[in-house]
Amino acid sequence: MPVPPQPGEESTDPRRRIPRTDHLLALPAVAAASAAMSEHVVRDVVRAAQGRARSGQIAPEQVQDEILTALGDRPAASLRPVLNATGVLVHTNLGRAPLSPSAREALQDAAGYTDVEFDLATGARSRRGAGARAALLAACPEAEDALVVNNGAAALLLATTALAGTGEVVLSRGEMIEIGAGFRLPDLITSTGAQLREVGTTNRTHLADYTGALGPGTGCVLRIHTSNFRVVGFTSEVPLADLAPPCRATGAPLIADLGSGLLRPEPLLPEEPDAATALRDGTDVVIASGDKLLGGPQAGILLGRSEIIARLARHPLARAVRADKLTLAALEATLTGPVPPVLDALRRDPETLRERTAQLADRLGGRLVPHEGRVGGGGGAGVPLPGWAIALDNELAAPLRTGEPAVVATVRDGECLLDLRCLPADEDERLARAVATAREHLGRDPR
Ligand SMILES: *Cc1c(COP(=O)(O)O)cnc(C)c1O
């Protein structure tokens, strides 16, 4: 907005010296800095700088430098990398599983045109995501076939819709769960017209509860792993191995939503169900997330009998929840590559973790304190992961979050706790520098 000239003010109001937009855009330095940016983004940056000059925050002569700095610092997207110093392995707010270097490389390779649905040898169309499917079947030979969709919730929606239609989904009252942010799985299941047939009670459900509900109206039987809480005390649930025979006998497909993404048993998490065991126990199709303990990208993984997977793949909803080429690439690379970062973090040797934390605590002038890590959104509810943290002044938490790199710590009992479990050892140096910068920001001695 040009400032209207006031009588006698033309030469004295500094705002009249603010350079005009077309003048700024034509400057060679601005044009060069904005080459990789869309025009409307550059215009917004220019307008913001002019606005700051207009309101007196900067001098009109500083507008050009302000624009060049803003364009130079501007990342391609607003998502910022974070050092996860919380000790929570699968932190939904921090993007769940970090990808392995091989998965990151696969993302790069798949980013352009790629043969995701094309056979380069014959020139004909091919099955989408054949590589990810083959990697899943190699990692879980108990499955006859596999299908990858957008996420775990999409997999559950597809399985119950395709197998139950408007029939009944038999589900224990102990498994009617909310998975976060007010998101309730029973609501998801009934959203496409299926009926819930609740059986048992909150704490105890018996085989007879299920067999009593099986009948002509049954669409499928669903088991949901209660991944984010535990019911203890007078409880009982039916093992999948006991539930499978009556389901098979009545022709009702048995679905198990495992959540965590474990394909095989994990000795450190004995309570966590895994796909191989569930399939061996007779489950027709298991559902898991790709970005929890599997350690890959966001994805919904369906593993099971080929006839059932084929029914799911044919359903119209399958197209609406299909996985992106980037997901398929990263998932395949996660499955065929080295142990992913999430499992590395889970399996850290306690003694090595203690030594590493003690060393950094010493260097930063913090205290070494015991600290329990957690699996987090991915499962292992109530299972503590004994570890260590560096206790620092809690005033550091805020500047650490807004620093570069951003560091997310835990604030507890007036202290800022840094847990190294989720960080590879080669990040300790960056973390130390981030703490020094945060202290400088507070006007403290960096040590
Ligand atoms: C996490 C989870 C889901 C949802 O999976 P998303 O991949 O987050 O969509 C569904 N069921 C269970 C048991 C879960 O733990």
Tab-separated table of C-alpha atoms and ligand atoms in Angstrom:
chain	number	residue	atom	x	y	z
A	1	MET	CA	0.000	0.000	0.000
A	2	PRO	CA	1.636	3.311	-0.974
A	3	VAL	CA	1.514	5.858	1.790
A	4	PRO	CA	-0.653	8.808	0.727
A	5	PRO	CA	1.445	11.973	0.566
A	6	GLN	CA	0.708	14.376	3.361
A	7	PRO	CA	1.174	18.104	2.805
A	8	GLY	CA	4.746	19.113	3.500
A	9	GLU	CA	5.732	15.559	4.380
A	10	GLU	CA	6.983	14.217	1.020
A	11	SER	CA	10.668	14.568	1.757
A	12	THR	CA	10.701	13.756	5.492
A	13	ASP	CA	8.625	10.533	5.878
A	14	PRO	CA	11.189	7.721	5.663
A	15	ARG	CA	8.465	5.380	4.419
A	16	ARG	CA	8.609	7.165	1.088
A	17	ARG	CA	12.108	5.714	0.635
A	18	ILE	CA	10.885	2.086	0.780
A	19	PRO	CA	11.803	0.517	-2.574
A	20	ARG	CA	8.884	-0.505	-4.798
A	21	THR	CA	8.079	-4.160	-5.467
A	22	ASP	CA	8.955	-4.196	-9.174
A	23	HIS	CA	12.231	-2.427	-8.461
A	24	LEU	CA	13.141	-5.022	-5.820
A	25	LEU	CA	12.109	-7.986	-7.994
A	26	ALA	CA	14.258	-6.681	-10.858
A	27	LEU	CA	17.445	-6.509	-8.766
A	28	PRO	CA	19.865	-9.176	-10.102
A	29	ALA	CA	20.682	-10.404	-6.565
A	30	VAL	CA	16.984	-10.902	-5.734
A	31	ALA	CA	16.333	-12.588	-9.077
A	32	ALA	CA	19.260	-14.985	-8.483
A	33	ALA	CA	18.233	-15.820	-4.904
A	34	SER	CA	14.668	-16.526	-5.992
A	35	ALA	CA	15.476	-18.718	-9.005
A	36	ALA	CA	14.367	-21.892	-7.185
A	37	MET	CA	11.239	-20.331	-5.712
A	38	SER	CA	7.759	-19.747	-6.953
A	39	GLU	CA	6.921	-16.157	-7.823
A	40	HIS	CA	4.171	-15.767	-5.206
A	41	VAL	CA	6.577	-16.900	-2.450
A	42	VAL	CA	9.138	-14.285	-3.535
A	43	ARG	CA	6.453	-11.590	-3.651
A	44	ASP	CA	5.347	-12.521	-0.115
A	45	VAL	CA	8.930	-12.230	1.120
A	46	VAL	CA	9.276	-8.829	-0.577
A	47	ARG	CA	5.980	-7.598	0.864
A	48	ALA	CA	6.909	-8.775	4.358
A	49	ALA	CA	10.186	-6.811	4.234
A	50	GLN	CA	8.429	-3.719	2.928
A	51	GLY	CA	5.857	-4.096	5.713
A	52	ARG	CA	8.586	-4.225	8.358
A	53	ALA	CA	10.078	-1.040	6.942
A	54	ARG	CA	6.664	0.613	6.844
A	55	SER	CA	6.027	-0.162	10.499
A	56	GLY	CA	9.467	1.158	11.413
A	57	GLN	CA	10.994	-2.200	12.481
A	58	ILE	CA	13.775	-1.784	9.924
A	59	ALA	CA	15.086	1.176	7.929
A	60	PRO	CA	14.021	1.443	4.262
A	61	GLU	CA	17.690	0.975	3.317
A	62	GLN	CA	17.644	-2.472	4.988
A	63	VAL	CA	14.775	-3.819	2.887
A	64	GLN	CA	16.946	-5.305	0.170
A	65	ASP	CA	19.278	-7.129	2.599
A	66	GLU	CA	16.305	-8.369	4.581
A	67	ILE	CA	14.835	-9.890	1.414
A	68	LEU	CA	18.104	-11.533	0.411
A	69	THR	CA	18.527	-13.048	3.887
A	70	ALA	CA	14.946	-14.332	3.953
A	71	LEU	CA	15.279	-15.899	0.497
A	72	GLY	CA	18.648	-17.427	1.375
A	73	ASP	CA	17.420	-19.026	4.622
A	74	ARG	CA	14.159	-20.260	3.234
A	75	PRO	CA	13.938	-24.087	3.313
A	76	ALA	CA	12.012	-25.844	0.536
A	77	ALA	CA	9.361	-26.954	3.052
A	78	SER	CA	8.424	-25.830	6.531
A	79	LEU	CA	9.013	-29.205	8.225
A	80	ARG	CA	12.191	-28.878	10.271
A	81	PRO	CA	14.522	-31.711	11.249
A	82	VAL	CA	14.460	-32.434	14.978
A	83	LEU	CA	16.873	-34.191	17.319
A	84	ASN	CA	14.613	-36.448	19.375
A	85	ALA	CA	16.071	-36.364	22.884
A	86	THR	CA	12.864	-37.636	24.548
A	87	GLY	CA	13.747	-41.331	24.671
A	88	VAL	CA	10.385	-42.093	23.002
A	89	LEU	CA	11.111	-44.312	19.996
A	90	VAL	CA	7.895	-43.865	18.048
A	91	HIS	CA	6.895	-40.273	18.763
A	92	THR	CA	3.849	-39.470	16.642
A	93	ASN	CA	4.322	-35.699	17.060
A	94	LEU	CA	7.885	-36.076	15.759
A	95	GLY	CA	6.974	-38.116	12.685
A	96	ARG	CA	7.255	-41.626	14.194
A	97	ALA	CA	10.062	-43.789	12.762
A	98	PRO	CA	13.116	-42.034	11.313
A	99	LEU	CA	14.118	-43.673	8.035
A	100	SER	CA	17.338	-45.629	7.597
A	101	PRO	CA	19.995	-44.237	5.236
A	102	SER	CA	19.059	-46.847	2.621
A	103	ALA	CA	15.376	-45.858	2.800
A	104	ARG	CA	16.333	-42.184	2.376
A	105	GLU	CA	18.376	-43.104	-0.674
A	106	ALA	CA	15.460	-45.083	-2.119
A	107	LEU	CA	13.217	-42.017	-1.678
A	108	GLN	CA	15.639	-39.955	-3.723
A	109	ASP	CA	15.793	-42.560	-6.491
A	110	ALA	CA	12.006	-42.888	-6.673
A	111	ALA	CA	11.361	-39.149	-6.610
A	112	GLY	CA	11.413	-38.720	-10.371
A	113	TYR	CA	9.799	-40.873	-13.040
A	114	THR	CA	10.133	-44.495	-11.945
A	115	ASP	CA	8.935	-47.947	-13.008
A	116	VAL	CA	6.462	-48.277	-10.098
A	117	GLU	CA	3.801	-49.785	-12.377
A	118	PHE	CA	5.774	-50.549	-15.514
A	119	ASP	CA	7.861	-53.485	-16.737
A	120	LEU	CA	10.917	-52.042	-18.431
A	121	ALA	CA	11.783	-55.407	-20.059
A	122	THR	CA	8.464	-55.868	-21.859
A	123	GLY	CA	7.250	-52.278	-21.976
A	124	ALA	CA	3.933	-53.381	-20.490
A	125	ARG	CA	2.129	-52.232	-17.379
A	126	SER	CA	3.085	-54.225	-14.278
A	127	ARG	CA	1.758	-54.828	-10.770
A	128	ARG	CA	2.227	-51.693	-8.682
A	129	GLY	CA	4.788	-51.965	-5.893
A	130	ALA	CA	5.958	-55.486	-6.755
A	131	GLY	CA	9.310	-54.850	-5.033
A	132	ALA	CA	7.762	-53.835	-1.716
A	133	ARG	CA	5.433	-56.847	-1.863
A	134	ALA	CA	8.324	-59.238	-2.525
A	135	ALA	CA	10.322	-57.697	0.344
A	136	LEU	CA	7.371	-58.142	2.730
A	137	LEU	CA	6.887	-61.777	1.730
A	138	ALA	CA	10.610	-62.454	2.136
A	139	ALA	CA	10.556	-60.832	5.587
A	140	CYS	CA	7.376	-62.700	6.587
A	141	PRO	CA	7.214	-66.023	4.708
A	142	GLU	CA	4.158	-67.027	6.788
A	143	ALA	CA	2.113	-64.675	4.572
A	144	GLU	CA	0.866	-65.934	1.204
A	145	ASP	CA	0.383	-62.420	-0.104
A	146	ALA	CA	0.772	-58.772	0.914
A	147	LEU	CA	-0.826	-55.423	0.156
A	148	VAL	CA	0.475	-51.970	1.095
A	149	VAL	CA	-1.912	-49.053	1.637
A	150	ASN	CA	-1.682	-45.517	2.991
A	151	ASN	CA	-1.578	-46.260	6.736
A	152	GLY	CA	-2.774	-48.663	9.422
A	153	ALA	CA	-6.172	-46.995	9.751
A	154	ALA	CA	-6.690	-47.291	5.975
A	155	ALA	CA	-5.756	-50.975	6.116
A	156	LEU	CA	-8.333	-51.549	8.860
A	157	LEU	CA	-10.980	-49.628	6.938
A	158	LEU	CA	-10.283	-51.577	3.744
A	159	ALA	CA	-10.226	-54.980	5.450
A	160	THR	CA	-13.452	-54.521	7.414
A	161	THR	CA	-15.283	-52.888	4.498
A	162	ALA	CA	-14.207	-55.453	1.920
A	163	LEU	CA	-14.789	-58.463	4.182
A	164	ALA	CA	-17.902	-57.406	6.139
A	165	GLY	CA	-19.674	-55.054	3.755
A	166	THR	CA	-22.778	-54.072	5.702
A	167	GLY	CA	-22.581	-57.250	7.780
A	168	GLU	CA	-21.303	-57.618	11.317
A	169	VAL	CA	-17.767	-57.051	12.540
A	170	VAL	CA	-17.404	-59.104	15.718
A	171	LEU	CA	-15.211	-57.215	18.222
A	172	SER	CA	-14.469	-57.621	21.939
A	173	ARG	CA	-15.547	-54.785	24.257
A	174	GLY	CA	-12.004	-54.882	25.618
A	175	GLU	CA	-10.631	-53.845	22.229
A	176	MET	CA	-12.811	-50.844	21.387
A	177	ILE	CA	-9.950	-48.372	21.448
A	178	GLU	CA	-9.135	-44.764	20.704
A	179	ILE	CA	-5.715	-44.405	19.062
A	180	GLY	CA	-5.079	-40.718	19.706
A	181	ALA	CA	-6.458	-37.241	18.948
A	182	GLY	CA	-10.004	-38.504	19.604
A	183	PHE	CA	-9.721	-41.058	16.831
A	184	ARG	CA	-11.786	-44.164	17.657
A	185	LEU	CA	-11.361	-47.384	15.728
A	186	PRO	CA	-15.019	-48.532	16.237
A	187	ASP	CA	-16.172	-45.276	14.566
A	188	LEU	CA	-13.833	-45.929	11.663
A	189	ILE	CA	-15.196	-49.449	11.208
A	190	THR	CA	-18.855	-48.408	11.208
A	191	SER	CA	-18.225	-45.371	8.980
A	192	THR	CA	-18.619	-47.413	5.795
A	193	GLY	CA	-21.818	-49.174	6.872
A	194	ALA	CA	-20.569	-52.243	8.723
A	195	GLN	CA	-22.321	-53.136	11.988
A	196	LEU	CA	-20.341	-53.629	15.173
A	197	ARG	CA	-21.202	-56.803	17.051
A	198	GLU	CA	-19.733	-56.231	20.502
A	199	VAL	CA	-18.863	-59.302	22.531
A	200	GLY	CA	-17.500	-59.949	26.035
A	201	THR	CA	-16.696	-57.267	28.599
A	202	THR	CA	-14.004	-54.640	29.073
A	203	ASN	CA	-11.736	-56.938	31.065
A	204	ARG	CA	-12.764	-60.459	30.028
A	205	THR	CA	-13.824	-61.981	26.732
A	206	HIS	CA	-14.141	-65.744	26.261
A	207	LEU	CA	-14.197	-68.057	23.257
A	208	ALA	CA	-17.906	-68.710	23.888
A	209	ASP	CA	-18.578	-64.962	23.491
A	210	TYR	CA	-17.172	-65.124	19.980
A	211	THR	CA	-18.749	-68.458	18.945
A	212	GLY	CA	-22.105	-67.264	20.301
A	213	ALA	CA	-21.937	-64.264	17.964
A	214	LEU	CA	-20.890	-66.145	14.811
A	215	GLY	CA	-23.772	-66.647	12.420
A	216	PRO	CA	-25.199	-65.809	9.005
A	217	GLY	CA	-24.898	-62.080	9.724
A	218	THR	CA	-21.170	-62.256	10.473
A	219	GLY	CA	-18.938	-60.386	8.047
A	220	CYS	CA	-15.636	-60.912	9.842
A	221	VAL	CA	-14.084	-61.283	13.281
A	222	LEU	CA	-11.668	-58.558	14.326
A	223	ARG	CA	-8.973	-58.556	16.990
A	224	ILE	CA	-7.336	-55.226	17.805
A	225	HIS	CA	-4.134	-55.095	19.825
A	226	THR	CA	-4.602	-52.626	22.665
A	227	SER	CA	-1.285	-51.013	21.851
A	228	ASN	CA	-1.514	-47.848	23.936
A	229	PHE	CA	-2.819	-49.093	27.300
A	230	ARG	CA	-2.892	-52.164	29.500
A	231	VAL	CA	-5.698	-53.770	31.450
A	232	VAL	CA	-4.273	-55.622	34.422
A	233	GLY	CA	-5.836	-57.763	37.118
A	234	PHE	CA	-8.868	-59.991	36.456
A	235	THR	CA	-8.536	-60.181	32.695
A	236	SER	CA	-8.761	-62.737	29.940
A	237	GLU	CA	-8.666	-62.723	26.187
A	238	VAL	CA	-8.853	-65.480	23.614
A	239	PRO	CA	-5.608	-66.554	21.919
A	240	LEU	CA	-5.763	-66.207	18.128
A	241	ALA	CA	-4.941	-69.919	17.837
A	242	ASP	CA	-8.191	-70.750	19.689
A	243	LEU	CA	-10.281	-68.259	17.765
A	244	ALA	CA	-9.111	-69.282	14.286
A	245	PRO	CA	-10.751	-72.764	14.076
A	246	PRO	CA	-14.362	-71.633	14.748
A	247	CYS	CA	-13.873	-68.699	12.353
A	248	ARG	CA	-12.567	-71.041	9.653
A	249	ALA	CA	-15.458	-73.473	10.290
A	250	THR	CA	-18.097	-70.770	9.819
A	251	GLY	CA	-16.315	-69.035	6.938
A	252	ALA	CA	-15.810	-65.779	8.868
A	253	PRO	CA	-12.419	-64.218	8.029
A	254	LEU	CA	-10.302	-63.487	11.116
A	255	ILE	CA	-8.504	-60.112	11.033
A	256	ALA	CA	-5.845	-59.128	13.573
A	257	ASP	CA	-4.851	-55.468	13.813
A	258	LEU	CA	-1.424	-55.623	15.476
A	259	GLY	CA	-0.516	-51.946	15.145
A	260	SER	CA	3.175	-52.134	16.075
A	261	GLY	CA	4.501	-53.485	12.794
A	262	LEU	CA	6.622	-56.260	14.307
A	263	LEU	CA	6.944	-58.990	11.685
A	264	ARG	CA	8.718	-61.421	14.033
A	265	PRO	CA	8.788	-61.708	17.842
A	266	GLU	CA	10.987	-59.122	19.569
A	267	PRO	CA	12.592	-60.527	22.745
A	268	LEU	CA	12.713	-57.063	24.373
A	269	LEU	CA	8.935	-56.678	23.930
A	270	PRO	CA	7.524	-60.097	24.832
A	271	GLU	CA	3.941	-58.798	25.105
A	272	GLU	CA	3.929	-57.286	21.628
A	273	PRO	CA	2.191	-59.437	18.985
A	274	ASP	CA	3.920	-60.127	15.660
A	275	ALA	CA	2.677	-60.926	12.181
A	276	ALA	CA	4.470	-64.268	11.730
A	277	THR	CA	3.037	-65.730	14.943
A	278	ALA	CA	-0.473	-64.408	14.289
A	279	LEU	CA	-0.484	-65.924	10.789
A	280	ARG	CA	0.893	-69.231	12.039
A	281	ASP	CA	-1.924	-69.243	14.610
A	282	GLY	CA	-4.446	-69.182	11.775
A	283	THR	CA	-5.265	-65.483	11.363
A	284	ASP	CA	-6.473	-64.805	7.804
A	285	VAL	CA	-5.112	-61.280	7.535
A	286	VAL	CA	-2.947	-59.157	9.832
A	287	ILE	CA	-2.710	-55.364	9.780
A	288	ALA	CA	0.315	-53.332	10.837
A	289	SER	CA	1.702	-49.814	10.492
A	290	GLY	CA	4.867	-49.179	8.489
A	291	ASP	CA	6.181	-46.317	10.639
A	292	LYS	CA	6.082	-47.859	14.098
A	293	LEU	CA	8.445	-50.675	15.134
A	294	LEU	CA	8.900	-51.767	11.523
A	295	GLY	CA	10.913	-48.560	11.265
A	296	GLY	CA	9.788	-47.484	7.798
A	297	PRO	CA	7.572	-44.869	6.154
A	298	GLN	CA	3.903	-44.276	6.977
A	299	ALA	CA	2.086	-47.249	5.480
A	300	GLY	CA	-0.611	-49.789	6.232
A	301	ILE	CA	0.571	-53.337	5.718
A	302	LEU	CA	-1.823	-56.221	5.093
A	303	LEU	CA	-0.380	-59.737	5.185
A	304	GLY	CA	-2.319	-62.951	4.869
A	305	ARG	CA	-4.043	-65.575	2.786
A	306	SER	CA	-3.857	-64.902	-0.933
A	307	GLU	CA	-7.583	-65.272	-1.497
A	308	ILE	CA	-8.348	-62.645	1.173
A	309	ILE	CA	-5.632	-60.227	0.021
A	310	ALA	CA	-6.969	-60.533	-3.547
A	311	ARG	CA	-10.457	-59.591	-2.315
A	312	LEU	CA	-9.041	-56.518	-0.595
A	313	ALA	CA	-6.980	-55.479	-3.629
A	314	ARG	CA	-10.058	-55.731	-5.878
A	315	HIS	CA	-12.275	-53.567	-3.650
A	316	PRO	CA	-12.896	-50.011	-4.967
A	317	LEU	CA	-11.684	-48.550	-1.671
A	318	ALA	CA	-8.221	-50.033	-2.357
A	319	ARG	CA	-7.673	-47.347	-4.996
A	320	ALA	CA	-8.598	-44.601	-2.555
A	321	VAL	CA	-6.054	-45.765	0.028
A	322	ARG	CA	-3.235	-46.883	-2.269
A	323	ALA	CA	0.379	-46.259	-1.345
A	324	ASP	CA	2.532	-43.644	-3.015
A	325	LYS	CA	5.688	-44.580	-4.973
A	326	LEU	CA	7.846	-42.881	-2.316
A	327	THR	CA	6.276	-45.042	0.385
A	328	LEU	CA	6.755	-48.209	-1.635
A	329	ALA	CA	10.405	-47.364	-2.282
A	330	ALA	CA	11.201	-46.502	1.345
A	331	LEU	CA	9.318	-49.540	2.668
A	332	GLU	CA	11.178	-51.945	0.389
A	333	ALA	CA	14.535	-50.401	1.320
A	334	THR	CA	13.650	-50.593	5.044
A	335	LEU	CA	12.813	-54.285	4.739
A	336	THR	CA	15.871	-55.233	2.695
A	337	GLY	CA	18.339	-52.879	4.415
A	338	PRO	CA	20.133	-52.941	7.772
A	339	VAL	CA	18.362	-52.829	11.159
A	340	PRO	CA	16.308	-49.603	11.042
A	341	PRO	CA	17.012	-46.753	13.500
A	342	VAL	CA	13.935	-47.483	15.662
A	343	LEU	CA	15.068	-51.018	16.424
A	344	ASP	CA	18.647	-49.858	16.933
A	345	ALA	CA	17.338	-47.418	19.534
A	346	LEU	CA	15.201	-50.115	21.174
A	347	ARG	CA	18.125	-52.536	21.436
A	348	ARG	CA	20.797	-50.118	22.675
A	349	ASP	CA	23.189	-51.759	25.069
A	350	PRO	CA	22.408	-50.176	28.489
A	351	GLU	CA	26.063	-49.992	29.527
A	352	THR	CA	27.181	-48.316	26.281
A	353	LEU	CA	24.259	-45.900	26.561
A	354	ARG	CA	25.266	-45.069	30.137
A	355	GLU	CA	28.902	-44.399	29.203
A	356	ARG	CA	27.938	-42.272	26.240
A	357	THR	CA	25.463	-40.247	28.316
A	358	ALA	CA	27.938	-39.836	31.191
A	359	GLN	CA	30.580	-38.551	28.791
A	360	LEU	CA	28.280	-35.951	27.261
A	361	ALA	CA	26.885	-34.971	30.691
A	362	ASP	CA	30.420	-34.313	31.853
A	363	ARG	CA	31.190	-32.215	28.820
A	364	LEU	CA	27.964	-30.199	29.160
A	365	GLY	CA	28.237	-29.810	32.925
A	366	GLY	CA	24.943	-31.659	33.480
A	367	ARG	CA	23.996	-34.460	35.861
A	368	LEU	CA	23.716	-38.093	34.768
A	369	VAL	CA	20.308	-39.371	35.907
A	370	PRO	CA	18.392	-42.619	35.311
A	371	HIS	CA	15.652	-42.098	32.705
A	372	GLU	CA	13.191	-44.522	31.196
A	373	GLY	CA	12.642	-44.506	27.454
A	374	ARG	CA	9.405	-45.745	25.928
A	375	VAL	CA	8.273	-47.347	22.701
A	376	GLY	CA	5.526	-44.723	22.393
A	377	GLY	CA	2.676	-44.669	19.880
A	378	GLY	CA	3.980	-47.860	18.324
A	379	GLY	CA	3.173	-50.248	21.130
A	380	GLY	CA	4.908	-51.700	24.157
A	381	ALA	CA	2.398	-49.937	26.426
A	382	GLY	CA	3.753	-49.750	29.951
A	383	VAL	CA	7.089	-51.340	29.034
A	384	PRO	CA	9.868	-49.108	30.392
A	385	LEU	CA	13.175	-49.049	28.528
A	386	PRO	CA	15.725	-48.422	31.294
A	387	GLY	CA	18.251	-45.794	30.277
A	388	TRP	CA	19.881	-42.495	31.193
A	389	ALA	CA	19.540	-38.789	30.636
A	390	ILE	CA	21.543	-35.605	31.055
A	391	ALA	CA	19.767	-33.221	33.443
A	392	LEU	CA	20.198	-29.536	32.601
A	393	ASP	CA	18.560	-26.264	33.632
A	394	ASN	CA	14.942	-26.391	32.484
A	395	GLU	CA	15.178	-22.899	30.975
A	396	LEU	CA	17.153	-24.505	28.143
A	397	ALA	CA	14.169	-26.484	26.841
A	398	ALA	CA	12.608	-23.578	24.910
A	399	PRO	CA	15.754	-22.270	23.151
A	400	LEU	CA	16.701	-25.891	22.360
A	401	ARG	CA	13.351	-26.385	20.597
A	402	THR	CA	13.703	-23.255	18.484
A	403	GLY	CA	17.428	-23.647	17.795
A	404	GLU	CA	19.190	-25.086	14.787
A	405	PRO	CA	19.015	-28.056	14.849
A	406	ALA	CA	15.820	-28.132	16.899
A	407	VAL	CA	16.126	-30.377	19.964
A	408	VAL	CA	13.082	-31.798	21.749
A	409	ALA	CA	13.801	-32.789	25.354
A	410	THR	CA	11.638	-33.773	28.323
A	411	VAL	CA	10.943	-31.238	31.048
A	412	ARG	CA	10.342	-32.894	34.407
A	413	ASP	CA	10.627	-31.729	38.007
A	414	GLY	CA	12.184	-28.436	36.968
A	415	GLU	CA	14.860	-30.037	34.823
A	416	CYS	CA	15.469	-30.380	31.112
A	417	LEU	CA	16.290	-34.039	30.426
A	418	LEU	CA	18.209	-35.129	27.327
A	419	ASP	CA	17.900	-38.853	26.577
A	420	LEU	CA	20.353	-40.092	23.922
A	421	ARG	CA	18.568	-43.394	23.168
A	422	CYS	CA	16.886	-42.203	19.960
A	423	LEU	CA	19.972	-40.435	18.626
A	424	PRO	CA	22.716	-42.229	16.740
A	425	ALA	CA	26.050	-41.760	18.548
A	426	ASP	CA	27.364	-39.550	15.743
A	427	GLU	CA	24.713	-36.919	16.619
A	428	ASP	CA	26.186	-36.268	20.093
A	429	GLU	CA	28.423	-33.539	18.704
A	430	ARG	CA	25.482	-31.675	17.127
A	431	LEU	CA	23.499	-32.025	20.342
A	432	ALA	CA	26.416	-30.569	22.349
A	433	ARG	CA	26.629	-27.610	19.978
A	434	ALA	CA	22.866	-27.068	20.188
A	435	VAL	CA	23.107	-26.911	23.995
A	436	ALA	CA	25.972	-24.390	23.772
A	437	THR	CA	23.932	-22.226	21.377
A	438	ALA	CA	20.860	-22.418	23.630
A	439	ARG	CA	22.976	-21.265	26.593
A	440	GLU	CA	24.373	-18.357	24.591
A	441	HIS	CA	20.823	-17.463	23.641
A	442	LEU	CA	20.000	-17.204	27.348
A	443	GLY	CA	23.123	-15.099	27.875
A	444	ARG	CA	24.852	-17.911	29.756
A	445	ASP	CA	28.307	-19.378	29.594
A	446	PRO	CA	28.095	-21.924	26.729
A	447	ARG	CA	29.605	-24.628	28.955
B	1	LIG	C1	-1.343	-47.243	15.398
B	1	LIG	C2	-2.480	-48.163	15.317
B	1	LIG	C3	-3.444	-48.026	14.317
B	1	LIG	C4	-3.402	-46.896	13.315
B	1	LIG	O1	-2.354	-47.058	12.427
B	1	LIG	P1	-1.826	-45.777	11.598
B	1	LIG	O2	-0.697	-46.334	10.795
B	1	LIG	O3	-1.429	-44.774	12.599
B	1	LIG	O4	-2.959	-45.321	10.756
B	1	LIG	C5	-4.472	-48.918	14.275
B	1	LIG	N1	-4.547	-49.938	15.171
B	1	LIG	C6	-3.626	-50.113	16.140
B	1	LIG	C7	-3.760	-51.258	17.086
B	1	LIG	C8	-2.568	-49.225	16.255
B	1	LIG	O5	-1.654	-49.389	17.219
